[in-house]
Tab-separated table of C-alpha atoms and ligand atoms in Angstrom:
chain	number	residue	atom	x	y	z
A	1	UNK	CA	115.269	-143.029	133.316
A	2	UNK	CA	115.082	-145.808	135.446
A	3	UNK	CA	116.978	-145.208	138.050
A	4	UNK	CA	115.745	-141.540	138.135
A	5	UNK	CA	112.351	-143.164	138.634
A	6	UNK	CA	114.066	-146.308	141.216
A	7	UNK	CA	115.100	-142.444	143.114
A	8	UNK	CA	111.458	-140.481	143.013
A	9	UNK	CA	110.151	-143.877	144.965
A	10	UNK	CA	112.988	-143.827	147.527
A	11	UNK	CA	111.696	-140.353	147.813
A	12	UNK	CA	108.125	-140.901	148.122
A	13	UNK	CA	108.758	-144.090	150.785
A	14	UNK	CA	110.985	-141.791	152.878
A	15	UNK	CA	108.095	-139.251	152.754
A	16	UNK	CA	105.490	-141.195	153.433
A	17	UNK	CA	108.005	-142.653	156.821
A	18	UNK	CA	108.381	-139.302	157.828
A	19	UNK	CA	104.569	-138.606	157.766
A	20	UNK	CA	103.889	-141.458	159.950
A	21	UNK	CA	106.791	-140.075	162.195
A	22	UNK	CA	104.769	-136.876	162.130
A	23	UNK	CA	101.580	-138.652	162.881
A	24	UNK	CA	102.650	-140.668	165.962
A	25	UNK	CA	103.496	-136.943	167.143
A	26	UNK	CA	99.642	-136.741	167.580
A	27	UNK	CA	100.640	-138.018	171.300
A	28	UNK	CA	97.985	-136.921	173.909
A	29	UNK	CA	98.995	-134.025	175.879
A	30	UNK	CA	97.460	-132.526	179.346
A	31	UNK	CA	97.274	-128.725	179.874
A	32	UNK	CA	96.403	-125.105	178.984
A	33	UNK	CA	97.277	-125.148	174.699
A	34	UNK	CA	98.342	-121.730	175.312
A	35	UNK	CA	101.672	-123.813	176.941
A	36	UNK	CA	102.193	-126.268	174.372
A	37	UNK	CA	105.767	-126.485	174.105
A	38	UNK	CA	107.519	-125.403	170.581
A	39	UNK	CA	110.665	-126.443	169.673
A	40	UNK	CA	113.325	-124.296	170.329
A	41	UNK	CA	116.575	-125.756	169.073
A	42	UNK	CA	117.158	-129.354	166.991
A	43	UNK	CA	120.700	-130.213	167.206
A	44	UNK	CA	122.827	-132.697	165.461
A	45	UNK	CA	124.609	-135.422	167.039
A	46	UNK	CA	127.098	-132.702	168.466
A	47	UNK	CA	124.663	-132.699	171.365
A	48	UNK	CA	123.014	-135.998	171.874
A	49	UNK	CA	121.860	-135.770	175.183
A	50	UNK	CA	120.633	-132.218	176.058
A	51	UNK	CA	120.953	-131.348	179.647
A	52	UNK	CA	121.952	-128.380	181.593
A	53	UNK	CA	120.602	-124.878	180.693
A	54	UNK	CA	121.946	-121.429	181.990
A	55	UNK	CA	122.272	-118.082	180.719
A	56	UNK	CA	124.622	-114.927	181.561
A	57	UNK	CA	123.188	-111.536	182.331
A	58	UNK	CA	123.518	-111.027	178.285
A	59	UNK	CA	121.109	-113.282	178.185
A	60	UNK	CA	123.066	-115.676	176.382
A	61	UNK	CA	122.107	-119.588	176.656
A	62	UNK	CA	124.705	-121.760	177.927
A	63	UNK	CA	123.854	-125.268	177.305
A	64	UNK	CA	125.566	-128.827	178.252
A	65	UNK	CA	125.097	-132.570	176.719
A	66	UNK	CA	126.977	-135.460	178.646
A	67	UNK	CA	126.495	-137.352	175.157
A	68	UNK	CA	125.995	-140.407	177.005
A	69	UNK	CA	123.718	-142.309	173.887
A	70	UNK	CA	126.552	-141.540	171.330
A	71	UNK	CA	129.708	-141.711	172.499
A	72	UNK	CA	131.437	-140.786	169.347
A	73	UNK	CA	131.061	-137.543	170.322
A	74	UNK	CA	132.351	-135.989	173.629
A	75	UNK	CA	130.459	-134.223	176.087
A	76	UNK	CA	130.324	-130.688	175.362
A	77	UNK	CA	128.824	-127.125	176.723
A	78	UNK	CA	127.247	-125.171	173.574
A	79	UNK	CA	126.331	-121.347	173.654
A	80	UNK	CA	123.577	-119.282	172.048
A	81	UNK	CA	124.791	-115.612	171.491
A	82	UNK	CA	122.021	-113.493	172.261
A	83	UNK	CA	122.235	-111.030	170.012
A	84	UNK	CA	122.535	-113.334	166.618
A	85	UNK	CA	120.819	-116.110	167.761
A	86	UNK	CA	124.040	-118.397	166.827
A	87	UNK	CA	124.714	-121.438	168.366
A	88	UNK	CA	128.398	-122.186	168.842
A	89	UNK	CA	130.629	-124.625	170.532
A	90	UNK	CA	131.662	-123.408	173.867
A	91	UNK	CA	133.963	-126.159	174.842
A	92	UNK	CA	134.026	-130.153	175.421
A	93	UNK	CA	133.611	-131.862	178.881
A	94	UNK	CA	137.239	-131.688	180.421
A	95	UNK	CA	138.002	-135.504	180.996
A	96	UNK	CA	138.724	-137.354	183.856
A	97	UNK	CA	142.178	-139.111	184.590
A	98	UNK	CA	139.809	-141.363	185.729
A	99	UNK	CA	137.214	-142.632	183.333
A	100	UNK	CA	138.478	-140.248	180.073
A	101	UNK	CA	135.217	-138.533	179.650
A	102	UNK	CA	134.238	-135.790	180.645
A	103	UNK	CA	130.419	-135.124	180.943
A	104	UNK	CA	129.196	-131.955	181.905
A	105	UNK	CA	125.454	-131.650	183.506
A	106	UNK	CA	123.921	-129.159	185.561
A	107	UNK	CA	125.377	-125.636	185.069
A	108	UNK	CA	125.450	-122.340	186.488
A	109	UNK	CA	126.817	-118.994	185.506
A	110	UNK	CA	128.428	-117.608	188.806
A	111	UNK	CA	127.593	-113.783	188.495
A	112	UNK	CA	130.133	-112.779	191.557
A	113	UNK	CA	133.680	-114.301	189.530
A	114	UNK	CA	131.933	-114.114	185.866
A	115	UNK	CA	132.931	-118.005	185.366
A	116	UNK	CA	130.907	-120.923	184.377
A	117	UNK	CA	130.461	-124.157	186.648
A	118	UNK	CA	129.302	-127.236	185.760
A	119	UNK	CA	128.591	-130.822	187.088
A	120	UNK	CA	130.573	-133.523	185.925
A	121	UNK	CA	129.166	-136.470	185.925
A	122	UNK	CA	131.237	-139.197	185.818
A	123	UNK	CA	128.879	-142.168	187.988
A	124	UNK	CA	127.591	-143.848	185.162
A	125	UNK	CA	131.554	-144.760	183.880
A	126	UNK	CA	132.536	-144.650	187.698
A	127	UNK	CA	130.863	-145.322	190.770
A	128	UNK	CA	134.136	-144.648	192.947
A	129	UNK	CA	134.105	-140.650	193.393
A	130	UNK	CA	135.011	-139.467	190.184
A	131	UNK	CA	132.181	-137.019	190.102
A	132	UNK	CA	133.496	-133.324	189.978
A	133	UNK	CA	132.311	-129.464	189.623
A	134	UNK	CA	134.417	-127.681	187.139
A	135	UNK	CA	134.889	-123.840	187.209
A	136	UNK	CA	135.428	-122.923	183.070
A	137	UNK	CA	137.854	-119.519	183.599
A	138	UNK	CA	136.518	-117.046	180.860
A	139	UNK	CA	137.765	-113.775	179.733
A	140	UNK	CA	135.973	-110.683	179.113
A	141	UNK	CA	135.101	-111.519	175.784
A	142	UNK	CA	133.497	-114.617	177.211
A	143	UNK	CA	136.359	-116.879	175.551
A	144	UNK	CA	137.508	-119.695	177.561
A	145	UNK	CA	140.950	-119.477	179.102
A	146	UNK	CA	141.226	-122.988	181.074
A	147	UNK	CA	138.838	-125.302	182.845
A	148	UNK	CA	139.603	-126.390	186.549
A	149	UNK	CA	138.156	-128.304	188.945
A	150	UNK	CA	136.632	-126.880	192.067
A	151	UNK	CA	135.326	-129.714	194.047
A	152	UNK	CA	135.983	-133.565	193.779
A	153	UNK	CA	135.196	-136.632	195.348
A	154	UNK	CA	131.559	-136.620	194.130
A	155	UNK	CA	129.784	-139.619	193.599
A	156	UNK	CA	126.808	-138.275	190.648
A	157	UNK	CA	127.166	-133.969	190.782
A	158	UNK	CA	124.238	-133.267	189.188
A	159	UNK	CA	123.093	-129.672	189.772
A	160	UNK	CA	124.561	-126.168	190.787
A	161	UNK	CA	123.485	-122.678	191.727
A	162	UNK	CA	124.688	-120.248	193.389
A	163	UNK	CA	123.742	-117.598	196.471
A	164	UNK	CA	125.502	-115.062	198.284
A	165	UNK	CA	129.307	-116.190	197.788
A	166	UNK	CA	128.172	-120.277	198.197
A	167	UNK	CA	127.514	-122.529	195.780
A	168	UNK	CA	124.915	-125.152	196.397
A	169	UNK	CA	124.953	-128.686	194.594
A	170	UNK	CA	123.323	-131.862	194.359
A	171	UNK	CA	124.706	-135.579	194.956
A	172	UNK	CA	122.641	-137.794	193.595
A	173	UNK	CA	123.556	-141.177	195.279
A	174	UNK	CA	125.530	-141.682	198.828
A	175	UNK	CA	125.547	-145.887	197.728
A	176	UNK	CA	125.284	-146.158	201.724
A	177	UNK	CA	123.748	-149.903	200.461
A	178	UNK	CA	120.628	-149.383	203.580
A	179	UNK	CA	119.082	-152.332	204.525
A	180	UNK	CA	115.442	-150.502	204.169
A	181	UNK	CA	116.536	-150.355	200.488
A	182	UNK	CA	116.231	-146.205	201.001
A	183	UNK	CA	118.536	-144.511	198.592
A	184	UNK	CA	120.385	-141.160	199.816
A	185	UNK	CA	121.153	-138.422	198.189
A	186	UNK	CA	121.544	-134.745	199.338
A	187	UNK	CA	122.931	-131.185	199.186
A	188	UNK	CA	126.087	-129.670	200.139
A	189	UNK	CA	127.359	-125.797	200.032
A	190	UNK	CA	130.631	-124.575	199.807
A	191	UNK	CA	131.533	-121.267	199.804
A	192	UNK	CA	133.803	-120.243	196.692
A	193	UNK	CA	136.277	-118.583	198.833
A	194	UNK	CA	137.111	-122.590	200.161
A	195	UNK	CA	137.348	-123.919	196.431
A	196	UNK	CA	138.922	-120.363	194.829
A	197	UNK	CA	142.641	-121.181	194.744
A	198	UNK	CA	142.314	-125.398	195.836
A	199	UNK	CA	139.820	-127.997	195.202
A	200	UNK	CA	137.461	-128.500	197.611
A	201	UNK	CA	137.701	-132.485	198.425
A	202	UNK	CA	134.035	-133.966	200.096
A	203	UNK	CA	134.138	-136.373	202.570
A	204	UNK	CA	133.345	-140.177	202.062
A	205	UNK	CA	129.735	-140.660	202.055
A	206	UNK	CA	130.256	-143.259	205.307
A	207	UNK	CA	131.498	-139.775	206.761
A	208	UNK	CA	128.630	-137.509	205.305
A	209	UNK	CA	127.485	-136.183	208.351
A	210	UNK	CA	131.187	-135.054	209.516
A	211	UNK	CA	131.624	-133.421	206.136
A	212	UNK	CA	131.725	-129.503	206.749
A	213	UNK	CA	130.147	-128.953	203.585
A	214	UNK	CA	127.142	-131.453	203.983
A	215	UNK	CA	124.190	-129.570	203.712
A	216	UNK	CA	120.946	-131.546	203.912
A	217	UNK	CA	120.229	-135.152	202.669
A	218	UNK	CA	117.040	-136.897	200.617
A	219	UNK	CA	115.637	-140.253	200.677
A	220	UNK	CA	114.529	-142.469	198.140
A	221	UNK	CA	112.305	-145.261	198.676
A	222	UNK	CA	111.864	-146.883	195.375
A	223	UNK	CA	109.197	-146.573	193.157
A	224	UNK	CA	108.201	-149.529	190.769
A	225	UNK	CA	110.453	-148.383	188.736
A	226	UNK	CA	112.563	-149.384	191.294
A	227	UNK	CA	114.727	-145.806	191.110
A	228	UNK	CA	116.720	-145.065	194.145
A	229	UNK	CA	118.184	-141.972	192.847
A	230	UNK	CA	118.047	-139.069	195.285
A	231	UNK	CA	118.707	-135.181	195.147
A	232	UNK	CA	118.331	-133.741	191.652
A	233	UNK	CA	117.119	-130.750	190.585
A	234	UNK	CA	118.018	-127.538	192.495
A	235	UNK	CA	116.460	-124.175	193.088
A	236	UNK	CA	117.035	-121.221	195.063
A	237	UNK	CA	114.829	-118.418	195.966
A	238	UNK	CA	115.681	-114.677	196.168
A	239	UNK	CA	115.573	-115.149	199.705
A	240	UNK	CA	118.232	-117.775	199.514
A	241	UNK	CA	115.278	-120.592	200.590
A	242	UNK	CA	116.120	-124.128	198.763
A	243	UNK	CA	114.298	-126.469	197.026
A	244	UNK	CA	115.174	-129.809	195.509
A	245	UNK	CA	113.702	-133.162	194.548
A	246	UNK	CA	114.445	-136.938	194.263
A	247	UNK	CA	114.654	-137.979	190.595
A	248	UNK	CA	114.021	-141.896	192.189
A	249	UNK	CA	110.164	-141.327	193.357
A	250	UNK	CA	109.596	-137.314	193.265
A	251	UNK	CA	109.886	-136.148	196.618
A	252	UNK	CA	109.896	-132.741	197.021
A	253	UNK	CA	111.908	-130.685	199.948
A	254	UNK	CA	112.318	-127.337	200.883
A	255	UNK	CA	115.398	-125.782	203.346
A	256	UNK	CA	115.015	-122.402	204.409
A	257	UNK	CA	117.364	-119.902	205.059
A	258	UNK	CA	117.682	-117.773	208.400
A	259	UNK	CA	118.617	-114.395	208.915
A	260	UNK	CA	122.025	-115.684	209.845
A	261	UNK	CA	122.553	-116.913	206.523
A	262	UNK	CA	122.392	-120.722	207.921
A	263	UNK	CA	119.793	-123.242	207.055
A	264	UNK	CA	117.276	-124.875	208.763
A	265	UNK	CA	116.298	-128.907	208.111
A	266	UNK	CA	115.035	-130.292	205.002
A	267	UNK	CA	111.258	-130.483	205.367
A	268	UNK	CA	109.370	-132.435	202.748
A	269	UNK	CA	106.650	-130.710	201.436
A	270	UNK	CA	105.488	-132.988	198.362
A	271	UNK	CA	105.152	-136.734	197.922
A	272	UNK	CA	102.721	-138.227	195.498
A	273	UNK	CA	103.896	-140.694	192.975
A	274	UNK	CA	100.646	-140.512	190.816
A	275	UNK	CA	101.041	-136.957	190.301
A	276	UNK	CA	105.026	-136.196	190.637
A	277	UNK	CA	106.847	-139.809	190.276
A	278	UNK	CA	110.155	-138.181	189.140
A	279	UNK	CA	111.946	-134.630	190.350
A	280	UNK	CA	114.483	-133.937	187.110
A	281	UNK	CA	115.840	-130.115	186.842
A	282	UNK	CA	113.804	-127.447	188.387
A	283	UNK	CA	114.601	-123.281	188.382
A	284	UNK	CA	112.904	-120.627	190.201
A	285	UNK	CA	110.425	-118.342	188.380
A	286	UNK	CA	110.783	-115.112	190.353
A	287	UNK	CA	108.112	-112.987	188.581
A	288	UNK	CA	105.487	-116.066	189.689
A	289	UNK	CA	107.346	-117.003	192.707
A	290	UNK	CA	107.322	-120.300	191.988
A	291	UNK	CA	109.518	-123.356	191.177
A	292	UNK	CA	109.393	-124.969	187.675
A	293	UNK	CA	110.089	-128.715	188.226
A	294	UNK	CA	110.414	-130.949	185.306
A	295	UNK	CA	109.394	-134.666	185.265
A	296	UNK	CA	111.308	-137.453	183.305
A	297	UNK	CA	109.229	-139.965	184.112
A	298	UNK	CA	105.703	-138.175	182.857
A	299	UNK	CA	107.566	-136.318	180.358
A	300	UNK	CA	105.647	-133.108	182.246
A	301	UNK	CA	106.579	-129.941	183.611
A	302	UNK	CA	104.870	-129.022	187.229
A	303	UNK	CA	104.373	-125.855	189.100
A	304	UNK	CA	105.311	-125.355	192.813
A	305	UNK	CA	103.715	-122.018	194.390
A	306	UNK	CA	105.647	-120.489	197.108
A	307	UNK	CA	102.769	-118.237	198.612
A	308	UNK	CA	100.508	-121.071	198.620
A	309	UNK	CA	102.847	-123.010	200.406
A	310	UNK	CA	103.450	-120.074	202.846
A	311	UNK	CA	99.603	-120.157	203.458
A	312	UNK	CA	100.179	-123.864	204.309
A	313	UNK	CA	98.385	-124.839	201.407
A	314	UNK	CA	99.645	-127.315	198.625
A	315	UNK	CA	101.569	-125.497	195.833
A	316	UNK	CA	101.262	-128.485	193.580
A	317	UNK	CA	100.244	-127.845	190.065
A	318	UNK	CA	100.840	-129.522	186.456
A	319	UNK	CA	101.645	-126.868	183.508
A	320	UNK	CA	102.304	-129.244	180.803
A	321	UNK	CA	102.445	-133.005	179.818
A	322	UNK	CA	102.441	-135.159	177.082
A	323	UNK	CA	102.765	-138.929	176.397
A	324	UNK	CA	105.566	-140.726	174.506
A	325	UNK	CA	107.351	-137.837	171.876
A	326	UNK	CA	110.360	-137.352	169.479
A	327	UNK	CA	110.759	-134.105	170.690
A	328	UNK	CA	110.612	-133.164	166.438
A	329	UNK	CA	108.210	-131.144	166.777
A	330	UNK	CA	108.569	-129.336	170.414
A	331	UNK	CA	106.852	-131.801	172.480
A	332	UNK	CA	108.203	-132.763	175.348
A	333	UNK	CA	110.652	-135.872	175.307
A	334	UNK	CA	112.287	-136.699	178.955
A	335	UNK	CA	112.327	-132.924	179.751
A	336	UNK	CA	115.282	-132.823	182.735
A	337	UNK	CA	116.083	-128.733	182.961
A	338	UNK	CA	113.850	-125.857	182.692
A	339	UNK	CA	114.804	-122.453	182.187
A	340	UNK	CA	113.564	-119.287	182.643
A	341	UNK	CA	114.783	-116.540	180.248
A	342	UNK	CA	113.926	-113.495	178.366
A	343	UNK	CA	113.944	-113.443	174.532
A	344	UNK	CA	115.281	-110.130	172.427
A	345	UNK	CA	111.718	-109.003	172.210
A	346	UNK	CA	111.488	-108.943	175.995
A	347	UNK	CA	109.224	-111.871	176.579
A	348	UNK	CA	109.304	-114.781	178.984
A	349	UNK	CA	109.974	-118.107	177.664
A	350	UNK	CA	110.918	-121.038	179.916
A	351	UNK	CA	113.394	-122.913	177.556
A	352	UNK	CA	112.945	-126.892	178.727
A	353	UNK	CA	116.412	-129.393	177.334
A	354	UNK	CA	114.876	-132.861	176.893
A	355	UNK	CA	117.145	-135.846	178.071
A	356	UNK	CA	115.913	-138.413	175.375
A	357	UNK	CA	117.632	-141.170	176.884
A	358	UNK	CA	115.380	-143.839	178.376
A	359	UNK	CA	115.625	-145.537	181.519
A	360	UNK	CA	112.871	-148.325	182.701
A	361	UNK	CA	109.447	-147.184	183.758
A	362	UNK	CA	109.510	-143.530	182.109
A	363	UNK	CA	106.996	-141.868	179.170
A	364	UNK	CA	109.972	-141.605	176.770
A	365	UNK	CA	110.250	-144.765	175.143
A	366	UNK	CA	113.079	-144.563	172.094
A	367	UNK	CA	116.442	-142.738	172.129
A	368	UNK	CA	115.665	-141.169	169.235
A	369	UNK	CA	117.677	-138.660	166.402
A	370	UNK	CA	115.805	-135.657	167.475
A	371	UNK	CA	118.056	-133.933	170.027
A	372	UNK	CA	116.046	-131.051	171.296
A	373	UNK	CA	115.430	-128.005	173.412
A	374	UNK	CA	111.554	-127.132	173.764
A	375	UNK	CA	110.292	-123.544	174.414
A	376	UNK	CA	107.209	-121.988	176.213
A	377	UNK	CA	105.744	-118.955	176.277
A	378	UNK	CA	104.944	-117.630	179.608
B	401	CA	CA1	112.479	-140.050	172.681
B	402	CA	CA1	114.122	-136.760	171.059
C-alpha cells in the first residue's frame, strides 16, 4: 500500500514538473495570432536536431537531422507519406571516410532526375573540406537504391535547390582568416550534367574566384555574437532570381538572373541587426511572391516581398516571433528551414523544423527533449 502510495506522489511531482514546463511555455510572442505556430511533428531522439525540409510533387515531406546534440544516433533523412500521414525512416547520413558521420542538412528534391540531394555537413567534425552534396538514387517506388556523392571539397554545404538543369548551394565559411575579421561565405552552381556520372570537386577557397562553379560570395562582419558565418539559407524564384542570407549578422542578398540564363552580382538588399540579426533557411512562397526567411537568433520567421522590392521599396516584414521555447507545444525553438506545402485538404501550411541546438547570443536557450517541426496556416 505503501509503495502504491510512494508511486501516486512520483506521479503527482512529475505532474506538477510538467505543468511548470507548460507554464514557462507562456513565452511572449510578436505577431498576427492567426500565425501562431502549432506543432506539427514531436520526434524521438531518432531526430535530434531537425533541419532540412523538402517535399516531392506527392507532396510527401522529406526531412533531415544532422543529430549533432546526441550522437548516439546517426544523422538521418525521415519521410512523411502523404497519403497516411506516416513518418518513416528514409535513410541515415552516408558517412564520411573522413570524419565517420554523416550529417545531412539542407535538402532538395531534384524534379528533372527524380533523386534527392542533400548537404552534408561535415565542418563542425572537420574544418579541412570534408563537406559534400549527396545525390540519394531512388526508384520508382521512391525506395532508395544507393547514395553518391555529387560534389566534394566543401567546407560547411548547407543549402540546395535547384533551377533549370543547375543546382545552386550554399558554403557557409571560405576560413580566408581576413584581417578586417569579415567572414566569407557564398554560392556556387553547377549544372547536374558536370556532377551526373563524376563528382564535381570545388576549388580551394584561396582559389574561389578561379573556381568555374563560384557563383557569388557574402560577407560577414560579426555581430556581438561574434558569428562570422556567411551564406545560409537559399531561395530561388520562378524566374530563376536568387536570394540568400548570412546566418553570422543577417544580411540579406539578392542575384538576378538574365535572359541568358547568367547572373548578375550579388546586391544586398537588407541589413539591420535589430530587426534580422540571423538569416537561417528561407523558401520562396510563390502564391505571395515572397521569401520566407527564418531567424535562429530571434527564434522568428520574417517576410521578404518581391514586388515591394521591385518598387524599390523595403520588403522587410516579421510574420512570427517568440521568446525562449521548448518547441512542446508548437512554438518556435531555433526555427532554421521553412517550408511551404499543401496539406491533403488543399491548404497552405508553411511547415518550420526547429534546430534546438544553442549557440551563444541566440533566443533558444536549452537543448531540450522536444525535437520538433512547427506548422502555420497560411
Ligand atoms: Ca530549446
Ligand atoms: Ca525543442
Amino acid at each position: 500500500m505503501n509503495r502504491m502510495f510512494g508511486r501516486c506522489v512520483l506521479c503527482a511531482v512529475a505532474a506538477s514538473a510538467a505543468g511548470t514546463v507548460l507554464a514557462k511555455e507562456n513565452t511572449q510572442t510578436w505577431g498576427d495570432e492567426k500565425y501562431r505556430p502549432k506543432l506539427f511533428k514531436r520526434f524521438g531522439d531518432i531526430v535530434n536536431v531537425p533541419d532540412g525540409l523538402t517535399k516531392d510533387p506527392q507532396g510527401n515531406i522529406y526531412h533531415s537531422a544532422p543529430n549533432l546534440v546526441n550522437p548516439e544516433y546517426p544523422g538521418v533523412i525521415v519521410k512523411r507519406d502523404f497519403r497516411s500521414g506516416r513518418w518513416s525512416v528514409l535513410c541515415a547520413g552516408l558517412r564520411s571516410p573522413k570524419t565517420g558521420f554523416g550529417r545531412p542538412m539542407g535538402l532538395e528534391f531534384c524534379e528533372e532526375d527524380g533523386n534527392l540531394y542533400y548537404c552534408d555537413n561535415q565542418y563542425f567534425d572537420s574544418k579541412d573540406y570534408a563537406s559534400r552534396v549527396m545525390r540519394v538514387v531512388l526508384d520508382k517506388k521512391g525506395e532508395v537504391l544507393r547514395i553518391e556523392t555529387a560534389v566534394d571539397n566543401v567546407k560547411l554545404a548547407n543549402a540546395i535547390r535547384f533551377y533549370k538543369g543547375d543546382m545552386f548551394i550554399t558554403d557557409t565559411y571560405f576560413d580566408l582568416d581576413r584581417k578586417d575579421g569579415v567572414g566569407v561565405g557564398g554560392v556556387y552552381r553547377i549544372p547536374l550534367a558536370a556532377c551526373k556520372d563524376k563528382t564535381v570537386s570545388l576549388l580551394p577557397k584561396p582559389d574561389y574566384r578561379k573556381d568555374p562553379y563560384f557563383l557569388c560570395a557574402t560577407e560577414t562582419k560579426p555581430l556581438e555574437r561574434g558569428d562570422i558565418s556567411g551564406a545560409d539559407g537559399l531561395a530561388i524564384t520562378r524566374e530563376g532570381h536568387l536570394y540568400f542570407g548570412t546566418f553570422g549578422s543577417g544580411r540579406f542578398y539578392t542575384a538576378k538572373r538574365r535572359a541568358d540564363g547568367t547572373y548578375e552580382p550579388a546586391k544586398l538588399i537588407f541589413e539591420d541587426p535589430k530587426r534580422f540579426p540571423c538569416c537561417d533557411g528561407i523558401c520562396y512562397d510563390e502564391v505571395a511572391n515572397r521569401i520566407i526567411m527564418s531567424d535562429s537568433c530571434l527564434n522568428a520567421l520574417h517576410t521578404w516581398d518581391i514586388a515591394k522590392e521591385q518598387k524599390g521599396e523595403c520588403g522587410f516584414g516579421e510574420l512570427w516571433r517568440n521568446g525562449d521555447s521548448t518547441g512542446a507545444h508548437g512554438l518556435l525553438d531555433q526555427p532554421c528551414e521553412p517550408m511551404i506545402w499543401t496539406d491533403k485538404k488543399g491548404s497552405r501550411k508553411l511547415v518550420v523544423a526547429n534546430f534546438d541546438m544553442t549557440f551563444p547570443g541566440l533566443t533558444n536557450k536549452k537543448n531540450d527533449k522536444f525535437h520538433t517541426l512547427s506548422v502555420i496556416d497560411l
